[in-house]
Amino acid sequence: MRFYRALLLSSVAILSAPALAIAQATDPDVRAESALKQMTQDEKLQLVFGYFSTEAPWMSFHVPVGGLPDSAGFVPGISRLNIPPQWETDAGIGVATQRSPTPRERTALPSGLATAATWNADLAFQGGAMIGHEARMSGFNVMLAGGVNLARDPRNGRNFEYGGEDPLLAGTIVGQQIKGIQSNHIISTLKHFAFNDQSTSQDHLNSHIGDAAARTSDLLAFQIAYEVGDPGSVMCSYNIIHGDYGCENTWLLSDVLKTDWGFKGYVMTDWGATHSTVKAANSGLDQQSGYPFGGQNYFSAPLKAAIAAGQVSQARLDDMVRRNLRAMYANGLMDDPVSGDQAAKLDLTKDAQISQADAEDAIVLLKNEGLLPLTKSAKRIAIIGGHADVGVLSGGGSSQVYPLGGSVVPNEGPDAFPGPMVWYPSSPMKGIVARTSAKITFASGKDLKAAARLAKSNDLVLVFATQWSAEGMDQSDLTLPKNQDALIEAVAKANKNTVVVLETGDPVTMPWLDKVGAVVEAWFPGTNGGEALARVLTGEVNPSGHLPITFPASLDQLPRPALDGGAHGGDKIYIANYDIEGAAVGYKWFDKQNLKPLFPFGYGLSYTTFEMSDFIPEDVTPQGLIMRFSVKNTGAVTGKEVAQIYVSGTGWEAPKRLGGFAKLELAPGETKSARITIDPRLMATFDPSSKTWTVAEGDYGVLLAAASDDVRQSVKVHLSKMVFDVRGRLAR
Ligand code: BGC
């Protein structure tokens, strides 16, 4: 407490008179206020209404004047006040293009879930900085990136866009990505606020979850991402929460986001997620996006009329505009404006290296009985399936990034949105050929008998299996599609030296697991994914990814074995009962129910071994409990370990929570020590009535682990009662 007061005093001292004057000259609040005062009512209304920016003949819509073609959105600027237009592009893995015969060809990061699998905050920042730069150089100043919805269901078709199932991991990784994007003087958009945790019937799904459970799960992920990344905007979601749509939800937009967390930016809708004028405006929505999606213009003439009729106050409109302007000033959109399409100047080779580094840290080695890295004794290697001869798979929908030269496998998957599938021209096979003297033979895997024959005549087989994920659709179950389980069974029967390489958007079951020698999860590995995979498989890179999501053994282990809203039709509203698991999402649910998953959260093997030791509590500060420990590389090759700290207390939603993590690179024999501060909110319970986080007095288990089920050291720490305000600041 004394330490806390000292901090406060020193920050007061810094604000001496001259410093304050300079601060005011650059203060985004002051600048926003001054611009607002000079605006006419029509100019204000212009700023809170956004358009789609792609030809859409089915809605009789043309790209607005000044909009960038084939892009997500456009909000006209006000040149007399030096307020630039907002040129909006998707999304979290790079500069996307809406469906077009001439898409922008840009660098794609691995999927969001893959970046979460790195557990590497620096890489998340660098990836964000790279795609933000490409966005800027493509003429965009708003990137619709930063998806942090928790993976409540392993079938969610958008899990690949998000950061996994744990609030700390997802919030940290996505927050760093946002920070990286905004380092380019553009705005990034935290989305989809909130509980947009499945695609099935998403606009007809009413999510139910109690306040305390909400704040300790999905909302905590958003809160951490917001604190780390300081996004200029937040995108409200399609679904309904406690009876109100995400984009007209006073509890979420005004109470939680703006009042409790102190968000000073603006809330934009998802495309077509506006449902009203008066209710939406008064709930805290600041900008309708993507007109004509949703079919109705709610925020220009209708909003003007609602203000004139006294249904929405002038102060509310001014607040919308002020927030919008503030985000633009704070992020440099006026001081360092984007200058059109400069994409020819991009160094795509350099950018691809950043994506590759991300993929190399993201690939998870799930099983290895000595088959990997590929040894010299394998003289004849068969590669089967997954188009591994030409490329790697990517996730579909509005976040789709197109590669240089276009998809290397044309016309696969649905022709209409979110298809067709896009395969990046980075061939794992070519990468392996370049790194081994073995004779490599490829088969598509379509003919099971031919695949088995090929497997039999080779020393080792790499089977590539894929599962496409895309916006607008969930997986129907956890099974690999297109009979690929049968392919793997047939190959493994013919040759026990079978390595399975997965490129999936979601967890899958592996009925053949006992029959294969190794399994690698590569997610959607991005622009240079084939190269990254080849380096990991041949041992040039030691795998260091750890699962950011539990791989269930079967659907009946889930809180909702059947997805809600599956029989969707008409206007019927379905309930997604998130109160079943509450805040016990993912591994917390599995722990609580005592269920054994196929692979647990936090799990990942390496080509080396690590030892963890010296785990001790160092201090308790207002920022949290500080733990110290050491990790030693006890094997023969350099590698990276993800040290995970879990905490356990009483009266929680589940036996344990992730409290902190660190990724450490170690040469053989090397030992490094690390310190991790555990955010007090992760050791507390939230009380909705007082809006406080309380760490109860008592003993806490603090566990040092290599996976959620692999605890290496544990200590008991006694803590006295501490109360923190809703933003996690020590109150008493
Ligand atoms: C998606 C958003 C995206 C928007 C604009 C919507 O369908 O849900 O994530 O930013 O489209 O393309």
mmCIF file with all atom_site columns, N, CA and C in Angstrom, residues 65 71 100 157 164 335 533:
data_model
loop_
_atom_site.group_PDB
_atom_site.id
_atom_site.type_symbol
_atom_site.label_atom_id
_atom_site.label_alt_id
_atom_site.label_comp_id
_atom_site.label_asym_id
_atom_site.label_entity_id
_atom_site.label_seq_id
_atom_site.pdbx_PDB_ins_code
_atom_site.Cartn_x
_atom_site.Cartn_y
_atom_site.Cartn_z
_atom_site.occupancy
_atom_site.B_iso_or_equiv
_atom_site.pdbx_formal_charge
_atom_site.auth_seq_id
_atom_site.auth_comp_id
_atom_site.auth_asym_id
_atom_site.auth_atom_id
_atom_site.pdbx_PDB_model_num
ATOM 1  N N  . VAL A 1 65  ? -17.974 7.077   -53.008 1.00 0.00 ? 65  VAL A N  1
ATOM 2  C CA . VAL A 1 65  ? -16.891 7.924   -53.515 1.00 0.00 ? 65  VAL A CA 1
ATOM 3  C C  . VAL A 1 65  ? -15.827 8.072   -52.421 1.00 0.00 ? 65  VAL A C  1
ATOM 4  N N  . SER A 1 71  ? -12.884 -3.512  -50.172 1.00 0.00 ? 71  SER A N  1
ATOM 5  C CA . SER A 1 71  ? -12.484 -3.486  -48.763 1.00 0.00 ? 71  SER A CA 1
ATOM 6  C C  . SER A 1 71  ? -13.723 -3.499  -47.870 1.00 0.00 ? 71  SER A C  1
ATOM 7  N N  . SER A 1 100 ? -13.192 -10.792 -54.703 1.00 0.00 ? 100 SER A N  1
ATOM 8  C CA . SER A 1 100 ? -12.900 -9.931  -55.845 1.00 0.00 ? 100 SER A CA 1
ATOM 9  C C  . SER A 1 100 ? -12.051 -10.696 -56.853 1.00 0.00 ? 100 SER A C  1
ATOM 10 N N  . GLY A 1 157 ? -16.568 -21.929 -35.776 1.00 0.00 ? 157 GLY A N  1
ATOM 11 C CA . GLY A 1 157 ? -15.854 -21.735 -37.037 1.00 0.00 ? 157 GLY A CA 1
ATOM 12 C C  . GLY A 1 157 ? -14.938 -20.531 -37.041 1.00 0.00 ? 157 GLY A C  1
ATOM 13 N N  . GLY A 1 164 ? -7.901  -18.382 -28.370 1.00 0.00 ? 164 GLY A N  1
ATOM 14 C CA . GLY A 1 164 ? -7.982  -19.582 -27.536 1.00 0.00 ? 164 GLY A CA 1
ATOM 15 C C  . GLY A 1 164 ? -8.932  -19.446 -26.367 1.00 0.00 ? 164 GLY A C  1
ATOM 16 N N  . ASP A 1 335 ? -2.089  13.343  -37.566 1.00 0.00 ? 335 ASP A N  1
ATOM 17 C CA . ASP A 1 335 ? -0.709  13.834  -37.602 1.00 0.00 ? 335 ASP A CA 1
ATOM 18 C C  . ASP A 1 335 ? 0.168   13.065  -38.583 1.00 0.00 ? 335 ASP A C  1
ATOM 19 N N  . LEU A 1 533 ? 6.918   -25.394 -41.523 1.00 0.00 ? 533 LEU A N  1
ATOM 20 C CA . LEU A 1 533 ? 6.694   -26.814 -41.211 1.00 0.00 ? 533 LEU A CA 1
ATOM 21 C C  . LEU A 1 533 ? 7.916   -27.653 -41.559 1.00 0.00 ? 533 LEU A C  1
#
